[in-house]
CSV table of C-alpha atoms in Angstrom, one decimal:
chain,number,residue,atom,x,y,z
W,1,MET,CA,218.8,27.8,47.8
W,2,ALA,CA,216.0,30.0,49.0
W,3,GLY,CA,215.0,30.3,52.5
W,4,LEU,CA,218.2,29.4,54.3
W,5,SER,CA,219.2,31.9,57.0
W,6,SER,CA,222.7,32.9,57.5
W,7,PRO,CA,225.0,30.3,59.2
W,8,LEU,CA,225.4,32.5,62.3
W,9,ARG,CA,221.7,32.5,62.9
W,10,VAL,CA,221.4,28.8,62.4
W,11,CYS,CA,224.3,28.2,64.7
W,12,ARG,CA,222.8,30.5,67.4
W,13,GLY,CA,219.5,28.8,67.0
W,14,ILE,CA,220.9,25.3,67.5
W,15,LEU,CA,222.9,26.4,70.5
W,16,LYS,CA,219.9,28.0,72.0
W,17,GLU,CA,217.9,24.8,71.7
W,18,ILE,CA,220.7,22.8,73.2
W,19,ARG,CA,220.8,25.2,76.1
W,20,ALA,CA,217.0,24.8,76.5
W,21,ILE,CA,217.5,21.1,76.8
W,22,LYS,CA,220.5,20.8,78.9
W,23,GLY,CA,220.2,23.8,81.2
W,24,PRO,CA,223.4,25.5,82.5
W,25,GLU,CA,225.6,22.6,81.7
W,26,TYR,CA,225.1,22.9,78.0
W,27,ARG,CA,228.6,23.9,77.2
W,28,ARG,CA,229.8,20.5,78.1
W,29,SER,CA,227.3,18.6,76.1
W,30,LEU,CA,228.4,16.5,73.2
W,31,ALA,CA,226.0,18.1,70.8
W,32,TYR,CA,227.2,21.6,71.6
W,33,ASN,CA,230.8,20.8,71.0
W,34,TYR,CA,230.2,18.9,67.8
W,35,VAL,CA,228.0,21.6,66.3
W,36,PHE,CA,230.5,24.3,67.2
W,37,LYS,CA,233.3,22.3,65.7
W,38,GLN,CA,231.4,21.8,62.5
W,39,PHE,CA,230.6,25.4,62.0
W,40,ARG,CA,234.2,26.4,62.7
W,41,LYS,CA,235.4,23.7,60.2
W,42,ASN,CA,233.2,24.9,57.5
W,43,GLN,CA,234.2,28.5,57.9
W,44,ILE,CA,237.8,27.8,57.3
W,45,THR,CA,237.6,27.1,53.6
W,46,GLY,CA,238.5,30.1,51.5
W,47,GLU,CA,236.3,29.3,48.5
W,48,GLN,CA,233.5,31.7,47.5
W,49,TYR,CA,231.0,29.0,46.7
W,50,CYS,CA,231.5,25.8,48.4
W,51,ARG,CA,229.1,22.9,48.0
W,52,ALA,CA,230.0,21.3,51.2
W,53,GLN,CA,229.4,24.5,53.0
W,54,GLU,CA,225.9,24.7,51.5
W,55,GLU,CA,225.2,21.1,52.4
W,56,ALA,CA,226.4,21.6,55.9
W,57,LEU,CA,224.3,24.6,56.3
W,58,HIS,CA,221.2,22.8,55.0
W,59,ALA,CA,221.9,19.9,57.4
W,60,SER,CA,222.3,22.2,60.3
W,61,HIS,CA,219.1,24.0,59.3
W,62,SER,CA,217.3,20.7,59.4
W,63,TYR,CA,218.8,19.9,62.8
W,64,LEU,CA,217.6,23.2,64.1
W,65,CYS,CA,214.1,22.5,62.7
W,66,LEU,CA,214.2,19.0,64.3
W,67,LEU,CA,215.1,20.3,67.7
W,68,SER,CA,212.7,23.2,67.8
W,69,SER,CA,209.7,21.4,66.3
W,70,THR,CA,210.2,18.5,68.8
W,71,ARG,CA,210.3,20.9,71.6
W,72,GLN,CA,207.2,22.7,70.4
W,73,GLN,CA,205.4,19.5,69.8
W,74,ILE,CA,206.0,18.3,73.3
W,75,ALA,CA,205.0,21.7,74.7
W,76,LEU,CA,201.7,21.7,72.8
W,77,TYR,CA,201.0,18.1,73.7
W,78,ASN,CA,201.5,18.8,77.4
W,79,MET,CA,199.3,21.9,77.1
W,80,TYR,CA,196.4,20.2,75.4
W,81,HIS,CA,196.5,16.5,75.9
W,82,GLY,CA,198.8,15.9,78.8
W,83,LYS,CA,196.3,16.8,81.6
W,84,GLY,CA,195.7,13.2,82.2
W,85,GLN,CA,192.6,11.4,81.1
W,86,ARG,CA,189.5,12.0,83.0
W,87,GLY,CA,187.9,8.9,84.3
W,88,VAL,CA,185.2,7.1,82.4
W,89,GLU,CA,182.6,8.0,85.0
W,90,GLU,CA,183.5,11.7,84.7
W,91,MET,CA,183.4,11.6,80.9
W,92,ALA,CA,180.0,9.8,80.9
W,93,GLY,CA,178.7,12.3,83.4
W,94,ILE,CA,179.5,15.2,81.1
W,95,VAL,CA,177.0,14.0,78.6
W,96,GLY,CA,174.5,12.9,81.3
W,97,LEU,CA,175.0,9.2,81.1
W,98,ARG,CA,176.0,6.7,83.8
W,99,VAL,CA,178.5,3.9,83.5
W,100,PRO,CA,176.8,0.5,83.7
W,101,THR,CA,177.8,-1.5,86.8
W,102,GLN,CA,179.7,-4.8,86.4
W,103,PRO,CA,177.6,-7.8,87.3
W,104,GLY,CA,180.2,-9.2,89.6
W,105,GLY,CA,181.1,-5.9,91.2
W,106,LYS,CA,184.7,-4.9,91.5
W,107,GLY,CA,187.3,-7.6,91.4
W,108,TRP,CA,185.4,-9.9,89.2
W,109,GLU,CA,188.6,-10.9,87.4
W,110,ASN,CA,189.8,-12.7,90.5
W,111,LYS,CA,186.5,-14.6,90.8
W,112,CYS,CA,186.5,-15.5,87.2
W,113,MET,CA,187.6,-19.1,86.6
W,114,LEU,CA,188.4,-20.4,83.2
W,115,LEU,CA,189.6,-23.7,81.9
W,116,GLN,CA,188.7,-25.6,85.0
W,117,GLN,CA,188.3,-29.4,85.1
W,118,GLN,CA,185.6,-29.3,87.7
W,119,VAL,CA,183.4,-26.5,88.8
W,120,LYS,CA,180.8,-26.0,91.6
W,121,PHE,CA,177.7,-24.4,90.2
W,122,LEU,CA,174.3,-23.8,91.8
W,123,GLY,CA,174.7,-26.7,94.2
W,124,HIS,CA,176.0,-29.1,91.7
W,125,VAL,CA,179.4,-30.2,90.7
W,126,VAL,CA,179.9,-30.2,87.0
W,127,ASP,CA,182.8,-31.9,85.3
W,128,LYS,CA,183.5,-34.0,82.2
W,129,GLU,CA,181.5,-36.9,83.6
W,130,GLY,CA,178.4,-34.9,84.0
W,131,VAL,CA,176.5,-33.2,86.7
W,132,ARG,CA,176.7,-34.6,90.3
W,133,LEU,CA,175.4,-33.6,93.6
W,134,ASP,CA,177.5,-31.2,95.5
W,135,PRO,CA,178.5,-33.0,98.7
W,136,GLY,CA,178.5,-29.7,100.5
W,137,LYS,CA,174.8,-29.6,100.2
W,138,VAL,CA,174.3,-32.7,102.2
W,139,SER,CA,177.3,-32.4,104.4
W,140,ALA,CA,175.3,-30.9,107.3
W,141,VAL,CA,173.0,-33.9,107.3
W,142,THR,CA,175.6,-36.7,106.7
W,143,GLU,CA,177.9,-35.3,109.4
W,144,SER,CA,175.2,-34.9,111.9
W,145,SER,CA,173.9,-38.4,111.2
W,146,ASN,CA,177.4,-39.8,111.6
W,147,ASN,CA,177.5,-38.3,115.0
W,148,HIS,CA,174.5,-40.3,116.2
D,1,MET,CA,186.5,-37.9,97.6
D,2,TYR,CA,186.4,-35.1,95.2
D,3,VAL,CA,189.7,-33.5,94.5
D,4,GLU,CA,189.2,-30.0,93.5
D,5,SER,CA,191.9,-29.3,91.0
D,6,ALA,CA,191.8,-25.9,89.8
D,7,ILE,CA,194.2,-26.2,86.9
D,8,CYS,CA,194.9,-22.7,85.9
D,9,PRO,CA,197.5,-22.7,83.2
D,10,LYS,CA,200.0,-20.0,83.9
D,11,ARG,CA,201.0,-18.7,80.6
D,12,LYS,CA,204.3,-17.1,80.3
D,13,VAL,CA,204.4,-14.5,77.5
D,14,THR,CA,207.3,-15.5,75.3
D,15,ARG,CA,209.9,-13.2,74.0
D,16,MET,CA,208.7,-13.6,70.5
D,17,GLU,CA,205.4,-12.1,71.5
D,18,MET,CA,207.1,-9.3,73.2
D,19,SER,CA,209.1,-8.3,70.2
D,20,THR,CA,206.3,-8.6,67.7
D,21,SER,CA,203.7,-6.7,69.7
D,22,ARG,CA,203.3,-3.1,68.7
D,23,LEU,CA,204.7,-1.6,71.9
D,24,GLY,CA,207.0,-4.4,72.7
D,25,HIS,CA,208.9,-3.6,69.7
D,26,ALA,CA,209.7,-0.1,70.9
D,27,LEU,CA,210.0,-0.8,74.6
D,28,SER,CA,211.2,-4.3,75.2
D,29,THR,CA,213.1,-5.3,78.2
D,30,GLN,CA,216.2,-6.0,76.1
D,31,ASN,CA,216.6,-2.3,75.6
D,32,VAL,CA,219.1,-1.9,78.4
D,33,CYS,CA,216.6,-3.1,81.0
D,34,PRO,CA,218.3,-2.2,84.3
D,35,ARG,CA,217.6,-3.3,87.9
D,36,GLY,CA,213.9,-4.0,87.7
D,37,GLN,CA,212.0,-0.9,88.0
D,38,ALA,CA,208.4,-0.2,88.8
D,39,ILE,CA,207.3,-0.6,85.2
D,40,LYS,CA,203.9,-2.0,84.4
D,41,LEU,CA,205.1,-4.8,82.1
D,42,LEU,CA,203.6,-7.8,80.6
D,43,PRO,CA,203.2,-10.7,83.1
D,44,LEU,CA,206.3,-12.5,82.2
D,45,LEU,CA,207.8,-11.6,85.5
D,46,CYS,CA,204.9,-12.3,87.7
D,47,GLY,CA,203.4,-15.3,85.9
D,48,ASN,CA,199.9,-14.6,87.0
D,49,THR,CA,196.9,-14.3,84.7
D,50,LYS,CA,196.3,-10.6,85.0
D,51,PRO,CA,195.1,-9.1,81.8
D,52,TYR,CA,197.7,-7.6,79.4
D,53,SER,CA,198.8,-4.2,80.7
D,54,ILE,CA,200.2,-1.7,78.3
D,55,ILE,CA,203.5,-0.1,79.2
D,56,THR,CA,202.4,3.3,80.3
D,57,GLU,CA,205.6,5.1,80.9
D,58,ARG,CA,209.2,4.5,81.4
D,59,LYS,CA,211.2,6.7,83.7
D,60,ARG,CA,214.5,8.1,82.7
D,61,PHE,CA,216.8,5.6,84.3
D,62,TYR,CA,220.1,7.0,83.3
D,63,GLU,CA,222.1,10.2,84.1
D,64,ASP,CA,224.6,10.5,81.4
D,65,VAL,CA,224.6,9.8,77.8
D,66,SER,CA,227.9,9.4,76.0
D,67,ILE,CA,229.2,7.9,72.8
D,68,SER,CA,232.2,5.8,72.2
D,69,LYS,CA,233.9,4.7,69.1
D,70,ALA,CA,234.0,1.0,68.4
D,71,GLU,CA,236.1,-0.9,66.0
D,72,GLY,CA,235.1,-0.6,62.4
D,73,GLY,CA,234.5,3.1,62.7
D,74,SER,CA,231.0,2.8,64.1
D,75,PHE,CA,229.9,4.5,67.2
D,76,GLU,CA,228.0,3.2,70.2
D,77,ILE,CA,225.9,5.0,72.7
D,78,ASN,CA,226.3,4.5,76.4
D,79,LEU,CA,223.6,5.2,78.9
D,80,ASP,CA,225.4,5.5,82.2
D,81,ARG,CA,228.1,3.0,81.4
D,82,ARG,CA,225.8,0.5,79.7
D,83,LYS,CA,225.7,0.1,76.0
D,84,MET,CA,222.5,0.9,74.3
D,85,LYS,CA,220.7,-1.9,72.4
D,86,THR,CA,218.0,-1.9,69.7
D,87,PRO,CA,214.6,-3.4,70.5
D,88,GLY,CA,215.7,-6.4,68.6
D,89,GLY,CA,218.5,-7.1,71.0
D,90,LYS,CA,221.4,-6.0,68.8
D,91,LEU,CA,224.0,-3.6,69.9
D,92,PHE,CA,223.2,-0.1,68.7
D,93,THR,CA,225.8,1.2,66.3
D,94,ALA,CA,225.7,4.3,64.3
D,95,PRO,CA,227.9,4.6,61.2
D,96,ASN,CA,229.3,8.0,61.9
D,97,GLU,CA,229.8,10.4,64.8
D,98,ALA,CA,227.2,13.0,63.7
D,99,LEU,CA,224.4,10.5,63.8
D,100,ALA,CA,225.6,9.1,67.1
D,101,ILE,CA,225.7,12.5,68.7
D,102,ALA,CA,222.2,13.4,67.4
D,103,VAL,CA,220.8,10.2,68.8
D,104,ALA,CA,222.6,10.7,72.1
D,105,ASN,CA,221.1,14.2,72.2
D,106,GLU,CA,217.6,12.8,71.7
D,107,TRP,CA,218.1,10.5,74.7
D,108,ASP,CA,219.6,13.4,76.6
D,109,THR,CA,216.6,15.6,75.9
D,110,GLN,CA,214.2,13.3,77.8
D,111,LYS,CA,213.4,14.6,81.2
D,112,ASP,CA,211.7,12.3,83.8
D,113,THR,CA,209.9,10.1,81.4
D,114,LEU,CA,211.0,8.8,78.1
D,115,LYS,CA,208.8,9.9,75.2
D,116,PHE,CA,209.7,7.4,72.5
D,117,TYR,CA,207.3,9.0,70.0
D,118,CYS,CA,209.6,12.0,69.9
D,119,MET,CA,212.8,10.1,69.3
D,120,HIS,CA,212.6,9.9,65.6
D,121,LEU,CA,216.3,9.4,64.8
D,122,THR,CA,216.5,6.6,67.3
D,123,THR,CA,213.5,4.9,65.8
D,124,LEU,CA,215.0,5.2,62.3
D,125,CYS,CA,218.3,3.8,63.4
D,126,ASN,CA,216.6,0.9,65.2
D,127,THR,CA,214.6,0.1,62.0
D,128,ALA,CA,217.8,0.2,60.0
D,129,LEU,CA,219.7,-2.1,62.4
D,130,ASP,CA,216.9,-4.6,63.1
D,131,ASN,CA,215.0,-4.5,59.8
D,132,PRO,CA,212.1,-6.2,61.6
D,133,THR,CA,210.0,-6.6,58.5
D,134,LEU,CA,213.0,-8.0,56.6
D,135,ARG,CA,212.8,-5.8,53.6
D,136,SER,CA,215.3,-5.7,50.8
D,137,LYS,CA,216.5,-2.6,48.9
D,138,ASP,CA,214.4,-3.5,45.9
D,139,GLN,CA,211.2,-3.8,47.9
D,140,MET,CA,211.8,-0.4,49.4
D,141,ILE,CA,212.5,1.2,46.1
D,142,THR,CA,209.4,-0.2,44.6
D,143,ALA,CA,207.3,0.9,47.6
D,144,ALA,CA,208.8,4.4,47.3
D,145,LEU,CA,208.2,4.7,43.6
D,146,LYS,CA,204.6,3.6,44.1
D,147,TYR,CA,204.0,6.9,45.8
D,148,LEU,CA,204.9,8.7,42.6
D,149,GLU,CA,201.6,7.6,41.1
D,150,THR,CA,199.7,9.4,43.9
D,151,ASP,CA,202.2,12.2,44.4
D,152,THR,CA,200.7,15.2,46.2
D,153,LEU,CA,202.2,17.7,43.8
D,154,CYS,CA,200.6,16.0,40.8
D,155,TYR,CA,197.1,16.1,42.1
D,156,ARG,CA,195.5,19.5,41.4
D,157,VAL,CA,192.1,20.8,42.1
D,158,ASP,CA,189.7,22.5,39.8
D,159,GLU,CA,188.3,25.0,42.2
D,160,PRO,CA,188.3,27.3,44.2
D,161,PRO,CA,190.4,29.4,41.8
D,162,SER,CA,192.6,30.9,44.5
D,163,LEU,CA,193.6,27.4,45.6
D,164,VAL,CA,194.3,26.5,42.0
D,165,GLU,CA,196.5,29.5,41.6
D,166,LEU,CA,198.3,28.8,44.8
D,167,GLN,CA,199.0,25.3,43.8
D,168,ASN,CA,200.3,26.4,40.4
D,169,ASN,CA,202.5,29.0,41.9
D,170,GLU,CA,204.0,26.9,44.6
D,171,TRP,CA,204.1,23.4,43.2
D,172,ASN,CA,205.0,24.1,39.6
D,173,PRO,CA,208.5,25.4,40.3
D,174,VAL,CA,209.4,22.3,42.3
D,175,LEU,CA,208.0,20.1,39.5
D,176,ASN,CA,210.0,22.0,36.9
D,177,TRP,CA,213.1,21.7,39.0
D,178,ILE,CA,212.8,17.9,39.4
D,179,GLU,CA,212.0,17.5,35.7
D,180,ASP,CA,215.1,19.4,34.8
D,181,ARG,CA,217.4,17.8,37.4
D,182,TYR,CA,216.5,14.3,36.6
D,183,ASN,CA,215.6,14.8,33.0
D,184,VAL,CA,212.2,13.2,33.4
D,185,VAL,CA,208.5,13.9,32.6
D,186,ILE,CA,206.0,13.9,35.4
D,187,GLY,CA,203.3,16.5,34.8
D,188,SER,CA,200.3,17.1,36.9
D,189,SER,CA,196.6,16.5,36.4
D,190,THR,CA,193.2,17.4,37.8
D,191,SER,CA,191.6,14.1,37.1
D,192,ILE,CA,190.8,11.6,39.8
D,193,LEU,CA,193.2,9.1,38.2
D,194,GLY,CA,196.2,11.3,38.4
D,195,PRO,CA,198.9,11.9,35.9
D,196,ASP,CA,200.2,9.3,33.6
D,197,ILE,CA,203.8,8.7,34.6
D,198,PRO,CA,205.9,7.2,31.8
D,199,GLN,CA,207.9,4.2,32.4
D,200,THR,CA,211.2,6.0,31.6
D,201,THR,CA,210.6,8.3,34.5
D,202,ILE,CA,210.1,5.4,36.9
D,203,ASP,CA,213.2,3.7,35.5
D,204,THR,CA,215.3,6.8,35.9
D,205,PHE,CA,214.2,7.2,39.5
D,206,ARG,CA,214.7,3.6,40.2
D,207,GLN,CA,218.3,3.8,39.0
D,208,HIS,CA,218.9,6.9,41.1
D,209,LEU,CA,217.4,5.3,44.2
D,210,SER,CA,219.6,2.2,43.8
D,211,SER,CA,222.6,4.3,44.3
D,212,TYR,CA,221.6,5.0,47.9
D,213,ASN,CA,222.6,2.6,50.6
D,214,PHE,CA,220.2,0.7,52.8
D,215,TRP,CA,220.2,3.2,55.6
D,216,SER,CA,219.6,6.2,53.3
D,217,LEU,CA,216.7,4.4,51.7
D,218,ILE,CA,215.1,3.8,55.0
D,219,GLY,CA,215.3,7.5,55.7
D,220,LEU,CA,214.2,8.4,52.3
D,221,GLU,CA,211.2,6.2,52.4
D,222,PHE,CA,210.3,7.7,55.8
D,223,VAL,CA,210.4,11.2,54.3
D,224,ILE,CA,208.3,10.2,51.4
D,225,THR,CA,205.6,8.6,53.6
D,226,GLN,CA,205.5,11.7,55.8
D,227,LEU,CA,205.3,14.2,53.0
D,228,LYS,CA,203.2,12.0,50.9
D,229,SER,CA,205.2,13.0,47.9
D,230,VAL,CA,208.2,11.7,46.1
D,231,VAL,CA,208.9,14.9,44.4
D,232,LEU,CA,209.1,16.9,47.6
D,233,ALA,CA,211.2,14.2,49.3
D,234,PHE,CA,213.7,14.4,46.5
D,235,ALA,CA,213.7,18.2,46.6
D,236,LEU,CA,214.4,18.1,50.3
D,237,VAL,CA,217.1,15.4,50.2
D,238,ASP,CA,218.8,17.2,47.3
D,239,LYS,CA,218.8,20.3,49.5
D,240,HIS,CA,216.8,22.3,47.0
D,241,ILE,CA,214.2,23.3,49.7
D,242,THR,CA,214.3,23.4,53.5
D,243,VAL,CA,212.3,21.2,55.8
D,244,GLU,CA,209.9,24.0,56.6
D,245,GLN,CA,209.3,24.7,53.0
D,246,ALA,CA,208.8,21.0,52.2
D,247,VAL,CA,206.2,20.7,55.0
D,248,LEU,CA,204.4,23.8,53.9
D,249,LEU,CA,204.2,22.5,50.3
D,250,SER,CA,203.0,19.2,51.5
D,251,ARG,CA,200.3,20.7,53.6
D,252,LEU,CA,199.5,23.4,51.0
D,253,GLU,CA,195.7,22.8,50.9
D,254,GLU,CA,195.5,22.6,54.6
D,255,GLU,CA,197.4,25.8,55.0
D,256,PHE,CA,195.0,27.4,52.5
D,257,GLN,CA,192.0,26.3,54.5
D,258,ILE,CA,193.6,27.4,57.7
D,259,GLY,CA,194.1,30.8,56.2
D,260,HIS,CA,190.5,30.9,55.2
D,261,TRP,CA,188.8,29.3,58.2
D,262,GLY,CA,191.2,29.8,61.0
D,263,ASN,CA,193.8,27.8,62.9
D,264,VAL,CA,193.0,25.3,65.6
D,265,GLU,CA,196.1,25.2,67.7
D,266,TRP,CA,195.6,21.9,69.4
D,267,ALA,CA,195.1,20.1,66.1
D,268,HIS,CA,196.8,22.0,63.3
D,269,ASP,CA,199.8,23.2,65.2
D,270,VAL,CA,200.4,19.8,66.7
D,271,ASP,CA,200.2,18.2,63.3
D,272,LEU,CA,202.5,20.8,61.8
D,273,TYR,CA,205.2,20.4,64.4
D,274,GLU,CA,205.0,16.7,64.4
D,275,LEU,CA,205.3,16.6,60.6
D,276,ARG,CA,208.2,19.0,60.8
D,277,SER,CA,210.1,17.0,63.4
D,278,ARG,CA,209.6,13.7,61.6
D,279,THR,CA,210.6,15.1,58.2
D,280,ALA,CA,213.6,16.9,59.7
D,281,ALA,CA,214.7,13.6,61.3
D,282,GLY,CA,214.3,11.7,58.1
D,283,ALA,CA,216.2,14.3,56.1
D,284,LEU,CA,219.0,14.4,58.6
D,285,PHE,CA,219.1,10.6,58.7
D,286,VAL,CA,219.5,10.5,54.9
D,287,HIS,CA,222.1,13.2,55.0
D,288,PHE,CA,224.2,11.4,57.7
D,289,SER,CA,223.9,8.0,56.1
D,290,SER,CA,225.0,9.1,52.7
D,291,GLU,CA,227.6,11.6,53.5
D,292,SER,CA,231.3,11.0,53.9
D,293,SER,CA,233.4,13.9,54.8
D,294,THR,CA,237.1,14.2,54.3
D,295,VAL,CA,239.3,17.1,55.1
D,296,LYS,CA,242.0,18.1,52.6
D,297,ARG,CA,244.3,20.7,53.8
D,298,LYS,CA,245.5,23.3,51.4
D,299,ILE,CA,249.2,23.7,51.5
D,300,MET,CA,249.9,27.2,52.8
D,301,GLN,CA,252.1,29.1,50.5
D,302,GLY,CA,254.3,32.1,51.3
């Protein structure tokens, strides 16, 4: 089984990773105790070549790889990608373009009305019966004539 | 009299949509959703017609992670006294202590915000428990064996000669090993159609794969998809090579080009570490799901 480092190194590596994760409390963490116990357990057997020992070593090697590569992946991601996205305007400005303005200005979503039964549009009221005069257009005249 | 009735149907997003959406699957409110936090969620709580907002980040809402043994020998994970659940709503159970501890450690690793894309073991366990795409063992075995036809190790290049030599030196030993171990014929080819895999080979592998249980198959298929090679996956799971070696062999051509043209840290290294962590998680998952350990004490004499 080429490429496997000695059990001591693997154990040390895993414990170092756990310490990096947990900080000073690492001795009390579940993972630490379990890993320690496993290494102890596999040491006890007196056999020269023990298949279970090899398997346990391989598994612990994989776990060390998992912990360290996850840590490095996050570190690299934070370094290169985690700066937060620049805004759209800034990105456009980099290449010398401008973002087109929304026709309704900001907050157009609130003014947008969908699935209405009746809508006021350009001085008319439009609904399923057709287009009608908007009473608001003539309200000034009718009310003032009522007053007379 | 005109009655202005602005009938604006308030659509409540159903649970079904939550669980089938891409992110909802990973981050649904069923996943131990505690006292409502300031999370930008779908509008099922507010009921307004704001556009769909993606869950941007989830803060770490627990202090302690611990495991507890349930009846039946399985283990559960507790986040601050609450039991962890899968995205599908089921109680999260791991078949053995080692896997439970590893998953608990993943959750423990998260600082401030939860990065679900780094919690590979959790994802694998959730897939195994929920089985959202409802696959059977046979479907998974067939899908896994399909990769054999396009196995990375079987596709060789014609030139440049140094790459050809590198591929022969690195990949041939593994191919020979698997051919000896399983008594099959695979071979490699430089043509675009790939090698001709005889049916007996496929049958042998199918038989071997059927001996794995469902959880191990999920892990194995994950490893195969990551490494893009059935041969390498078997070599890794049979503990013939380490994770780092498997990843190196899988990315052999890329490493060759990196050696020639240079390394781009923010692309190559990120890919490398991501592939390593996923493969390691898959290999560990298979190991934990298929092992069973017993301790037999020798009687001390004398």
